[in-house]
Coordinates of N, CA and C in Angstrom, one line a residue:
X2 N -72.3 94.0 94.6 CA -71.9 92.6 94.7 C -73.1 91.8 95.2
X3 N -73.6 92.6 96.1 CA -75.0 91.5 96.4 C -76.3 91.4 95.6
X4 N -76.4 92.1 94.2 CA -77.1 92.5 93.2 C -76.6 90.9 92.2
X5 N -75.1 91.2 92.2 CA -75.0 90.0 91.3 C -74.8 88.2 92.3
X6 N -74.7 88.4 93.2 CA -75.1 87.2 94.1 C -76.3 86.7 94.2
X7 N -77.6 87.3 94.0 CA -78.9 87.3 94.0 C -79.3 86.9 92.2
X8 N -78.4 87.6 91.4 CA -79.2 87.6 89.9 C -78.3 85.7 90.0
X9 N -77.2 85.5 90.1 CA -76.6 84.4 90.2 C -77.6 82.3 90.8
X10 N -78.0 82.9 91.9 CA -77.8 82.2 92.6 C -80.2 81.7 91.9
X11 N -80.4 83.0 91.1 CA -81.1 82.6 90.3 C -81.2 82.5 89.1
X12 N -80.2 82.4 88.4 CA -79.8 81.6 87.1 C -79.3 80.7 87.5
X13 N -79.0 80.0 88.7 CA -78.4 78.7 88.9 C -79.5 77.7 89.1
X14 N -80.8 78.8 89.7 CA -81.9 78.0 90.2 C -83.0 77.8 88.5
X15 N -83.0 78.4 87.9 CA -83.6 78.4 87.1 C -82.8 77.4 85.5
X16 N -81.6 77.2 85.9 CA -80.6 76.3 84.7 C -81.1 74.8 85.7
X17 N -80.6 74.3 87.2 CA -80.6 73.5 87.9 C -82.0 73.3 87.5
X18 N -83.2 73.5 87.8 CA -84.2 73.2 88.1 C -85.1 73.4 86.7
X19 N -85.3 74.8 85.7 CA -86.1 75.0 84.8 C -87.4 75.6 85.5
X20 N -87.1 76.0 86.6 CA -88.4 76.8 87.3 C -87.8 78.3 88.5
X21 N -88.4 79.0 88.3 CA -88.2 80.7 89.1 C -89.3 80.4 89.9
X22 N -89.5 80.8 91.6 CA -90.4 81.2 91.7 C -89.8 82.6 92.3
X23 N -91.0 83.6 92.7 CA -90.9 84.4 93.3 C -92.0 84.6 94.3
X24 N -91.2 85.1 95.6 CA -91.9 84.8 96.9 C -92.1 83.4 97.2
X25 N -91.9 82.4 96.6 CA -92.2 81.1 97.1 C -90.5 80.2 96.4
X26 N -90.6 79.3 97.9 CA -89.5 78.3 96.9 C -89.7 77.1 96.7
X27 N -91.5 77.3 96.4 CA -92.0 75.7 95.7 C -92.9 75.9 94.6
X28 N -91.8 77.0 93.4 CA -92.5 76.9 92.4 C -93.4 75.6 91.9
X29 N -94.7 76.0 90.7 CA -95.6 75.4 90.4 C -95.2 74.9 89.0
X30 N -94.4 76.1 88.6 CA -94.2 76.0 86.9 C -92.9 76.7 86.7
X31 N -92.8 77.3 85.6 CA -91.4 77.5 84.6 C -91.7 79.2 85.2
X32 N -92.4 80.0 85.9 CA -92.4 81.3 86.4 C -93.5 81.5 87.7
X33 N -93.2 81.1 88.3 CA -94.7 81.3 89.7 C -94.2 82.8 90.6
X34 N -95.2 83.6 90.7 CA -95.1 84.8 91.7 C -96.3 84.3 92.8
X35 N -95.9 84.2 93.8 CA -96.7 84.0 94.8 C -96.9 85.9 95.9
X36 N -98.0 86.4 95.0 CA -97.6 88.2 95.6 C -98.2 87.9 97.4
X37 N -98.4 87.2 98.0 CA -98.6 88.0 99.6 C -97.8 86.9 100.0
X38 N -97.0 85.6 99.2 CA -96.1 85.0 100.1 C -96.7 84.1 101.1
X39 N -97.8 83.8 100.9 CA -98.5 82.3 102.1 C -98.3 80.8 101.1
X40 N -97.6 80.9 100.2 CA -97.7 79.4 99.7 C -96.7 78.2 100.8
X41 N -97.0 77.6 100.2 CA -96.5 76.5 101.6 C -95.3 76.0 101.1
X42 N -94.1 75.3 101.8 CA -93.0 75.1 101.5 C -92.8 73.5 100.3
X43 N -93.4 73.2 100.9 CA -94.0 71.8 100.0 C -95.6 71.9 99.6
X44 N -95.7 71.0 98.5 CA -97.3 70.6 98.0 C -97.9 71.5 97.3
X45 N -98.8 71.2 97.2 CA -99.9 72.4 96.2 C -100.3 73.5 97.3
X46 N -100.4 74.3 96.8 CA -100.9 75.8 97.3 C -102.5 75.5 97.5
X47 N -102.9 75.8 98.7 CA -104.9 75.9 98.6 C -105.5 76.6 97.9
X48 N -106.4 76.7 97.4 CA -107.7 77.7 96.6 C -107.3 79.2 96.8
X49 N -107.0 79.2 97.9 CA -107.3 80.6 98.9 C -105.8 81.1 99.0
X50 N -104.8 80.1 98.6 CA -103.3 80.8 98.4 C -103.1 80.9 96.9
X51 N -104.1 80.2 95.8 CA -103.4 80.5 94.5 C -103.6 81.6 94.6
X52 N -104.9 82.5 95.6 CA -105.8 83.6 94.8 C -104.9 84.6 94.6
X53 N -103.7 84.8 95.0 CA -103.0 85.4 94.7 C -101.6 85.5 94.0
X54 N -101.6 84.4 93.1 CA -100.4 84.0 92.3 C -100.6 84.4 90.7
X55 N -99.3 84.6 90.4 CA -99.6 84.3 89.0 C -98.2 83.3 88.5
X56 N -98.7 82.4 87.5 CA -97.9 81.6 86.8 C -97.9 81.4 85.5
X57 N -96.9 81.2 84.7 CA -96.8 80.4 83.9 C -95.9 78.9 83.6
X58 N -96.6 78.1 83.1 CA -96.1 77.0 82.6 C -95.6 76.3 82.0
X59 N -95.3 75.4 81.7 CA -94.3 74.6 80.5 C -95.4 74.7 78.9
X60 N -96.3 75.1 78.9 CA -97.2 74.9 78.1 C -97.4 76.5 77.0
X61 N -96.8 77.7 78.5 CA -96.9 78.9 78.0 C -98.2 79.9 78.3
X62 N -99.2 78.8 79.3 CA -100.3 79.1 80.1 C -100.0 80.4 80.9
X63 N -100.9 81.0 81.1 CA -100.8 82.0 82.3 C -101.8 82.0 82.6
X64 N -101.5 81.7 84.4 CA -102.5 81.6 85.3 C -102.4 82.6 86.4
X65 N -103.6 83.5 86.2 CA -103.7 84.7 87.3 C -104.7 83.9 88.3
X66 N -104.6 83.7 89.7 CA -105.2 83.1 91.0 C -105.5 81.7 90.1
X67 N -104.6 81.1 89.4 CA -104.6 79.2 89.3 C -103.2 79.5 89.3
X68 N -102.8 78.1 89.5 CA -101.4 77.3 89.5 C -101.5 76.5 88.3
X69 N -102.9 76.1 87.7 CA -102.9 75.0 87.1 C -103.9 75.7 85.5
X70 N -103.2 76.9 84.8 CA -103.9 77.0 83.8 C -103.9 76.1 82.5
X71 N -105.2 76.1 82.4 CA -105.5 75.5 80.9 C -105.7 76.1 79.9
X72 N -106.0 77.2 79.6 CA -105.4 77.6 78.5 C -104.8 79.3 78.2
X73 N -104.4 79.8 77.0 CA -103.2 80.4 76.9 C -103.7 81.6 78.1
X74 N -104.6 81.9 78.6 CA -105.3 82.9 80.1 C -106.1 82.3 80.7
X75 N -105.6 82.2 81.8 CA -106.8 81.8 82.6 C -106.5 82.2 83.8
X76 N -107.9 83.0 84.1 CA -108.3 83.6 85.3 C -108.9 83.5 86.0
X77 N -108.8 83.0 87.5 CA -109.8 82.5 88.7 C -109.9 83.4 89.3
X78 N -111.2 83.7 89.2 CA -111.6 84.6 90.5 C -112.9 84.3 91.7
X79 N -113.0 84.8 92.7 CA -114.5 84.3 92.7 C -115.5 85.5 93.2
X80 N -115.0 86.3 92.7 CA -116.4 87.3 92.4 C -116.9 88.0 91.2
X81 N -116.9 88.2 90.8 CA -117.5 89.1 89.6 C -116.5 90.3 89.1
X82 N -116.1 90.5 87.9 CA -114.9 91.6 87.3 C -113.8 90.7 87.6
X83 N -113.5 89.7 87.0 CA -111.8 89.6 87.4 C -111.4 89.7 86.1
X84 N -112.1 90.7 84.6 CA -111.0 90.8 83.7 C -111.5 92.8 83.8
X85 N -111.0 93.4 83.3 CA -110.8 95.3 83.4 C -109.9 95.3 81.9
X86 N -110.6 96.0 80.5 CA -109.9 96.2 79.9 C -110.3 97.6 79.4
X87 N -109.7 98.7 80.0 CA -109.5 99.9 79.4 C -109.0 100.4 78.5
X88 N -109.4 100.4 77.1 CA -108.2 100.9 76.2 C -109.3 102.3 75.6
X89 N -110.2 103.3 76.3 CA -110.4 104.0 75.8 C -112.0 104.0 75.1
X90 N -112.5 102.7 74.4 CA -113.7 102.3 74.1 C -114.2 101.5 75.3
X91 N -113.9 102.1 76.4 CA -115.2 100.9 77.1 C -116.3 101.9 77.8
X92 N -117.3 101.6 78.3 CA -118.6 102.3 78.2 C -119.6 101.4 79.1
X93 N -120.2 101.8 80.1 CA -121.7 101.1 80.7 C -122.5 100.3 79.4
X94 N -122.9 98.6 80.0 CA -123.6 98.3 79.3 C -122.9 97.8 77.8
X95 N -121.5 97.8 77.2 CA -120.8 97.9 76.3 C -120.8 96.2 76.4
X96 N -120.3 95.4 74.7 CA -120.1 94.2 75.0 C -118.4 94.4 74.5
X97 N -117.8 93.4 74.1 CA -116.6 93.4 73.8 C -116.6 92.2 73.1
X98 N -116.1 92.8 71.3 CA -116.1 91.8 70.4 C -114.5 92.2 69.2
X99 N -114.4 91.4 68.7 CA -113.2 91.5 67.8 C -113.8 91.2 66.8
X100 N -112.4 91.7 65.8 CA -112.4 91.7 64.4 C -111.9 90.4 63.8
X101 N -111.6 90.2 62.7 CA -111.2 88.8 61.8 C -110.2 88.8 62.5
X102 N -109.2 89.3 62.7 CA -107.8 88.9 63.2 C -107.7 88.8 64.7
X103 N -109.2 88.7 65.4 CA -109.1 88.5 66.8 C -108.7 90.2 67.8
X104 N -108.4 91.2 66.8 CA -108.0 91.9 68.1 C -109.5 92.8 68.5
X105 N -109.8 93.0 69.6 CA -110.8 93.0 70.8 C -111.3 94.7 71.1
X106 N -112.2 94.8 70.9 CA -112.9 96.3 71.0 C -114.2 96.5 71.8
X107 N -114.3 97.5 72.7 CA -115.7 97.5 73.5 C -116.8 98.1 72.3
X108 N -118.0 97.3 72.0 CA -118.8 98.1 71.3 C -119.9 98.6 71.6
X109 N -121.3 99.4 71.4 CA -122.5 99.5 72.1 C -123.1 98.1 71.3
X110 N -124.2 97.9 71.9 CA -124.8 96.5 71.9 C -125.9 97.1 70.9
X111 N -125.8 96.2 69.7 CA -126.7 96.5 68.8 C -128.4 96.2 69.1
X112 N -129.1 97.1 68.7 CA -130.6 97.1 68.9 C -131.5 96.0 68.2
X113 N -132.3 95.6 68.5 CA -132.6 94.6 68.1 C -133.4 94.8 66.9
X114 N -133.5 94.2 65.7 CA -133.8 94.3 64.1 C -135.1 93.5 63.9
X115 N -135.8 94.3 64.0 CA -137.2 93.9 63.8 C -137.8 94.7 62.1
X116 N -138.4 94.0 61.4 CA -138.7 94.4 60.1 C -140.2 94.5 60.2
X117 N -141.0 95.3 60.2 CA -142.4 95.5 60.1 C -142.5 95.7 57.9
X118 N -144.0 95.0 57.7 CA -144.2 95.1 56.3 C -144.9 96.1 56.2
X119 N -145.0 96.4 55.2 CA -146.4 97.5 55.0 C -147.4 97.0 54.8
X120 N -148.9 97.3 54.6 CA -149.9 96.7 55.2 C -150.3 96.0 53.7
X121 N -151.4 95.0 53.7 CA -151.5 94.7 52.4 C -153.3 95.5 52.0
X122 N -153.4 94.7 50.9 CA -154.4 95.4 50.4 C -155.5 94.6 50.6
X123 N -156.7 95.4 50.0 CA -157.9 94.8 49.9 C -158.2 94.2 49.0
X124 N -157.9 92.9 48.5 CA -158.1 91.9 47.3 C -158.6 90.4 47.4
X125 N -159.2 90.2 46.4 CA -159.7 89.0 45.8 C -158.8 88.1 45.9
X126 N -159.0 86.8 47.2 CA -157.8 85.7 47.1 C -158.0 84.7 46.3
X127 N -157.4 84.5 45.3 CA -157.7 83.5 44.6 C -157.0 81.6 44.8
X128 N -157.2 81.0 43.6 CA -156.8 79.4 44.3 C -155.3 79.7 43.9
X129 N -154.8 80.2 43.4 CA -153.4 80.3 43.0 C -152.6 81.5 44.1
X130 N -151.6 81.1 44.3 CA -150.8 82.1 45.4 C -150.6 83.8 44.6
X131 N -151.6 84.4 45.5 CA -151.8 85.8 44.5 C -150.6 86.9 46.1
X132 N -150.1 87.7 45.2 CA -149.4 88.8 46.0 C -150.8 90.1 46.8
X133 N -150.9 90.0 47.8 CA -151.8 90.5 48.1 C -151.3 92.3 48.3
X134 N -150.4 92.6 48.3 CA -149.5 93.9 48.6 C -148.7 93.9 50.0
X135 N -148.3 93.0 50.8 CA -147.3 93.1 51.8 C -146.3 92.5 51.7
X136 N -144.8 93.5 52.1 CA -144.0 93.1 51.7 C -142.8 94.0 52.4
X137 N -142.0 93.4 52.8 CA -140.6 94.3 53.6 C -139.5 93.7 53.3
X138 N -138.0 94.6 53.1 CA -136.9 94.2 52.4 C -136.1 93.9 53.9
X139 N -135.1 93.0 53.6 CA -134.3 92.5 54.8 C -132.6 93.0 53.9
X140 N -132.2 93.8 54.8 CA -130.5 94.5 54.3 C -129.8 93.2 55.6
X141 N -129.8 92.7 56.2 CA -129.1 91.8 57.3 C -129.3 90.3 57.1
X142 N -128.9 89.7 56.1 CA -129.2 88.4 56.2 C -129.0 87.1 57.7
X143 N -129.7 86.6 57.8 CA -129.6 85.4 58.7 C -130.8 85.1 59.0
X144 N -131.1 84.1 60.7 CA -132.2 83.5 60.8 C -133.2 84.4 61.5
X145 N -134.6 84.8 60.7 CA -135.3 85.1 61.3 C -136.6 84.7 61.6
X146 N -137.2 85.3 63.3 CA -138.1 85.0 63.1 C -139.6 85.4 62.3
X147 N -140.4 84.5 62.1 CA -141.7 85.2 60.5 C -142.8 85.0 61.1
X148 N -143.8 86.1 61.4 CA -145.1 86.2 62.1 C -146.1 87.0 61.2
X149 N -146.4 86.2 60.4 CA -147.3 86.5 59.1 C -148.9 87.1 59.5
X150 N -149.4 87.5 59.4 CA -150.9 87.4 60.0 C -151.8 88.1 59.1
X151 N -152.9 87.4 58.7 CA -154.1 87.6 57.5 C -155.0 87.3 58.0
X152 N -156.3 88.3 58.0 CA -157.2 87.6 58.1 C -158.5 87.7 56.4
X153 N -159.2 86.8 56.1 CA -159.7 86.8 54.9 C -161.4 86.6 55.4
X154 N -161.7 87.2 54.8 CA -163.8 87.8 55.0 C -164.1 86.3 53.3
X155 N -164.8 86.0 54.1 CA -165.9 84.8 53.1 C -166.8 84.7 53.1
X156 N -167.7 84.2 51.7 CA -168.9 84.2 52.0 C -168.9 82.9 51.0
X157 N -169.9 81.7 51.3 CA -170.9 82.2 52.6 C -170.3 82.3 53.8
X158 N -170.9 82.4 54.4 CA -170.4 82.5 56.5 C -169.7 81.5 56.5
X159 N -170.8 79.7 56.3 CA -169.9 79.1 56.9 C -169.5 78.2 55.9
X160 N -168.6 79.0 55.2 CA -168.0 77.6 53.9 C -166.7 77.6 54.6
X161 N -165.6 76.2 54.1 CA -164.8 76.2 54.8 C -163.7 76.0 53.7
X162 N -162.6 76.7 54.0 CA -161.3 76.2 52.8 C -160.0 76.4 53.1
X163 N -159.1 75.7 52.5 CA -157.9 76.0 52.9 C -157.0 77.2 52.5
X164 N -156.2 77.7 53.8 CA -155.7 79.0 53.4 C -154.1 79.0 53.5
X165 N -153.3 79.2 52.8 CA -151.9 78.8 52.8 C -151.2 80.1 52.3
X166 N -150.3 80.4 52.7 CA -149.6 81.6 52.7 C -147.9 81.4 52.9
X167 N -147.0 82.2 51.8 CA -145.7 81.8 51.9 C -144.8 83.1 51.8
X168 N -143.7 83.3 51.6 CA -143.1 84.9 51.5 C -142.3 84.3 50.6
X169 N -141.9 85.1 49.3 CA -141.3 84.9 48.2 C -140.6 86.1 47.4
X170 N -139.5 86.2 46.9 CA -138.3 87.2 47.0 C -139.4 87.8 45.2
X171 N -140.1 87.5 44.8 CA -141.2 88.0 43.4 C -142.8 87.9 43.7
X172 N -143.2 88.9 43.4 CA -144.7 89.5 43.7 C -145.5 88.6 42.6
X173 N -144.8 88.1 41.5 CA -145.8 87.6 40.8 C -145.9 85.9 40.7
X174 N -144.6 85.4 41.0 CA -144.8 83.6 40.9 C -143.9 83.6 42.1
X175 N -144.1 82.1 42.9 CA -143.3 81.8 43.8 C -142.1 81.3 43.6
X176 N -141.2 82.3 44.4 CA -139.7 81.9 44.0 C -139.2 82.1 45.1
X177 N -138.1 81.2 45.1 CA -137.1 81.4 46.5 C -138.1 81.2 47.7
X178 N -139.2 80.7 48.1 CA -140.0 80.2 48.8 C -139.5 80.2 50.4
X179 N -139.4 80.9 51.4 CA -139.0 80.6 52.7 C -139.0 79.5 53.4
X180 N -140.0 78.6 53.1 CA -140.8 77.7 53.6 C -141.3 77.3 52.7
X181 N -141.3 75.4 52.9 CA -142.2 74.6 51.8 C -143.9 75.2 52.0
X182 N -144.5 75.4 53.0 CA -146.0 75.9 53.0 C -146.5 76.0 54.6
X183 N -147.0 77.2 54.8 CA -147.4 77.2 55.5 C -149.2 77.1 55.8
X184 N -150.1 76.1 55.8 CA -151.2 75.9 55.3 C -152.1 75.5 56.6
X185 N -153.2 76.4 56.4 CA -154.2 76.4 57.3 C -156.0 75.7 57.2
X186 N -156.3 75.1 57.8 CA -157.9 74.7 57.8 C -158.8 75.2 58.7
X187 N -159.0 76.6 59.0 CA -160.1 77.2 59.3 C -161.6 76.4 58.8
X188 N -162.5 76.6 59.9 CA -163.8 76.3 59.7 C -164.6 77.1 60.7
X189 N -165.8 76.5 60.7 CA -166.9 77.0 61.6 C -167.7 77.8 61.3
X190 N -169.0 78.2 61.6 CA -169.8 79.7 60.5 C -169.5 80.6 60.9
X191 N -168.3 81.4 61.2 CA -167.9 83.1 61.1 C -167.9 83.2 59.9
X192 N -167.9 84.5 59.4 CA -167.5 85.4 57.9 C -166.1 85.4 57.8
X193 N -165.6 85.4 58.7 CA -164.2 85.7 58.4 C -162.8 84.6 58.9
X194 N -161.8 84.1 58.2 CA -160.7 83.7 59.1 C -159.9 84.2 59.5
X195 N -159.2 84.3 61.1 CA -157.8 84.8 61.3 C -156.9 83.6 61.5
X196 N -155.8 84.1 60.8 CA -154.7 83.2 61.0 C -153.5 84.4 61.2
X197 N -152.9 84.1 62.4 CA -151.7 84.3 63.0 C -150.6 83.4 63.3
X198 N -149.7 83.4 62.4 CA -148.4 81.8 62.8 C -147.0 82.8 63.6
X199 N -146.1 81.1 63.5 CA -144.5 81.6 63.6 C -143.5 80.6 63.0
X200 N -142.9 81.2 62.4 CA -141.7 80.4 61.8 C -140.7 80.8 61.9
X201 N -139.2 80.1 61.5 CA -137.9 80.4 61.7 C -137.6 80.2 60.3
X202 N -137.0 80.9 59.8 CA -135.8 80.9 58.3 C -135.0 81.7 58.4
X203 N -134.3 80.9 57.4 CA -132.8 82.1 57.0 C -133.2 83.0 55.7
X204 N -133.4 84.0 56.3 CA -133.3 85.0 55.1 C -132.5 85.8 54.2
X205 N -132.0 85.7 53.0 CA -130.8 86.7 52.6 C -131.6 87.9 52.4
X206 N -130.7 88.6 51.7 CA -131.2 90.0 51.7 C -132.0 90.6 50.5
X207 N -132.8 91.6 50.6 CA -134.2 91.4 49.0 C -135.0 91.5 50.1
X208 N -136.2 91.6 49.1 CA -137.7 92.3 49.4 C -138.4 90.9 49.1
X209 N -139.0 90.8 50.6 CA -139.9 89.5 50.5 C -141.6 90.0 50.2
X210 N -141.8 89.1 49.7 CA -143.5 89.4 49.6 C -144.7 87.9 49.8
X211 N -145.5 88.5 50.8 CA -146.5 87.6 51.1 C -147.5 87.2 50.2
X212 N -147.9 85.7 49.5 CA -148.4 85.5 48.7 C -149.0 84.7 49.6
X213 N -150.2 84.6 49.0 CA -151.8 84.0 49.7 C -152.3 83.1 48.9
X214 N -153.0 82.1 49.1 CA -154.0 81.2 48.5 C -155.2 80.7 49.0
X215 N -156.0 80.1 48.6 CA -156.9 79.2 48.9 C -157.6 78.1 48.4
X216 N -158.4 77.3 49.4 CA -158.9 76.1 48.3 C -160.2 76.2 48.2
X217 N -160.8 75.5 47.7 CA -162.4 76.4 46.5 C -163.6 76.0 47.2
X218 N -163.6 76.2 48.6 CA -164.6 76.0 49.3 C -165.6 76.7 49.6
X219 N -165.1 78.4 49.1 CA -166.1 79.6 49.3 C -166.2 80.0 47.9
X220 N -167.1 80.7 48.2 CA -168.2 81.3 47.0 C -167.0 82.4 46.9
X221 N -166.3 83.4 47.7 CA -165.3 84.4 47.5 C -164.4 84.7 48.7
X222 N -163.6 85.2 48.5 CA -162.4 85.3 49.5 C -162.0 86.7 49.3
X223 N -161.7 87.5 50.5 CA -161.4 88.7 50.2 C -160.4 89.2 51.5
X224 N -159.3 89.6 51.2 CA -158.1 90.5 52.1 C -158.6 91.5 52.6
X225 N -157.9 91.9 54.0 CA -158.4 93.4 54.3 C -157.3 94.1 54.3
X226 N -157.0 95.2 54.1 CA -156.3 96.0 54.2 C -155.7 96.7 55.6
X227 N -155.3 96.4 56.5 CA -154.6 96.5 57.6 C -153.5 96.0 58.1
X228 N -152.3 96.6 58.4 CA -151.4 95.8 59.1 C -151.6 94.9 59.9
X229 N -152.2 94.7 61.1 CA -153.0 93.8 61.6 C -153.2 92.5 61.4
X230 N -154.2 92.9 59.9 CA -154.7 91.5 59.2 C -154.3 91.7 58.1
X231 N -152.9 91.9 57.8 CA -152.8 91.3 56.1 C -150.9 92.0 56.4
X232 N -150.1 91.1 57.1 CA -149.1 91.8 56.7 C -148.4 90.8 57.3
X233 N -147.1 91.2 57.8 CA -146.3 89.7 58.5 C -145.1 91.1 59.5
X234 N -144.4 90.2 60.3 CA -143.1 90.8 61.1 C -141.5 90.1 61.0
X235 N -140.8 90.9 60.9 CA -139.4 89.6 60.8 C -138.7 90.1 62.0
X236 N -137.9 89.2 62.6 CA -137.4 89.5 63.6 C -136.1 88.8 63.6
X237 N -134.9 89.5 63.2 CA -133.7 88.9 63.3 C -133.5 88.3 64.6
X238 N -132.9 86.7 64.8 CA -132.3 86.2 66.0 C -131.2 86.3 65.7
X239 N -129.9 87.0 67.8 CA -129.1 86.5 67.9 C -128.4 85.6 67.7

């Protein structure tokens, strides 16, 4: 009897009014649990009494330590861990990502995708964008970063000319071009120029290849064969 006097007396509270609380009888919303029972008889609950409520609202919000959630979960806490989702895949260091349909899985945190080329060759640069032999395939399309580095031996010492270099999806003509140009004016009497850059592009997927040029200021121009100086790096960004 006193089972159904209690289920009664809250379906009367809950038809009368459109709000339950439990432990408190100054619900916030359409379900308030106040678990250690310090909410106050009137007014808003303090910081330090939601921290232990949970509610939901007219909206369909649930709020764990708020009264006042904004959207479909919301969680106040104030220290560090207030979400724990165990389902078997969680792991140190793990992130937690979902699939197309949104449902949520712990995964290991992928390594970072760095593309080294192979080194180019020792060749004759000529005025036309010649494929010098470096060149690395990208299977992960998006934006990467491009750190090309050539250096070219001239003679005489000190002739001076322009050196421009671009990465192109064909070893023989430029196509699909990364970049409108990346173009340099070395001078001064060394034998040799280094150029080391950085750029950002979107790359799809395919074998890029570094094509070289110059402008007709030297008597000859010549590649070295080293990764170092004649090759480039890609570096996928998050």
């Amino acid at each position: 009897m006193k089972n159904v006097i209690v289920l009664s007396i809250l379906l009367f509270s809950a038809i009368a009014f459109g709000q339950i609380g439990v432990n408190t009888e100054n619900p916030q919303g359409i379900l308030h649990i106040d678990g250690a029972k310090d909410n106050p008889a009137t007014g808003i609950p303090s910081t330090a009494q939601q921290a232990n409520d949970v509610l939901i609202n007219s909206s369909g919000n649930l709020g764990i330590g708020t009264t006042t959630p904004s959207n479909k979960v919301d969680i106040t806490k104030t220290i560090p861990g207030a979400v724990k989702i165990t389902d078997g895949t969680q792991g140190n260091n793990k992130i937690f990502v979902s699939d197309a349909n949104g449902t949520g899985t712990w995964r290991n945190t992928s390594p970072a995708v760095v593309i080294e080329s192979n080194a180019g060759d020792l060749r004759t640069v000529g005025t036309t964008a010649t494929y010098l032999g470096a060149s690395a395939t990208v299977t992960i399309p998006g934006y990467y970063a491009i750190s090309p580095r050539f250096i070219g031996d001239k003679n005489p010492a000190n002739c001076s000319s322009l050196v421009a270099y671009n990465l192109s999806t064909s070893s023989t003509t430029p196509t699909n071009l990364v970049y409108p140009v990346d173009a340099h004016f070395p001078g001064g009497t060394s034998s040799f120029d280094f150029i080391y850059s950085s750029s950002i592009a979107y790359l799809n997927t395919g074998t890029y290849y570094m094509l070289v040029r110059r402008g007709g200021g030297c008597t000859t121009y010549t590649s070295r064969n080293n990764i170092g100086q004649n090759g480039f790096t890609l570096v996928l960004l998050k």
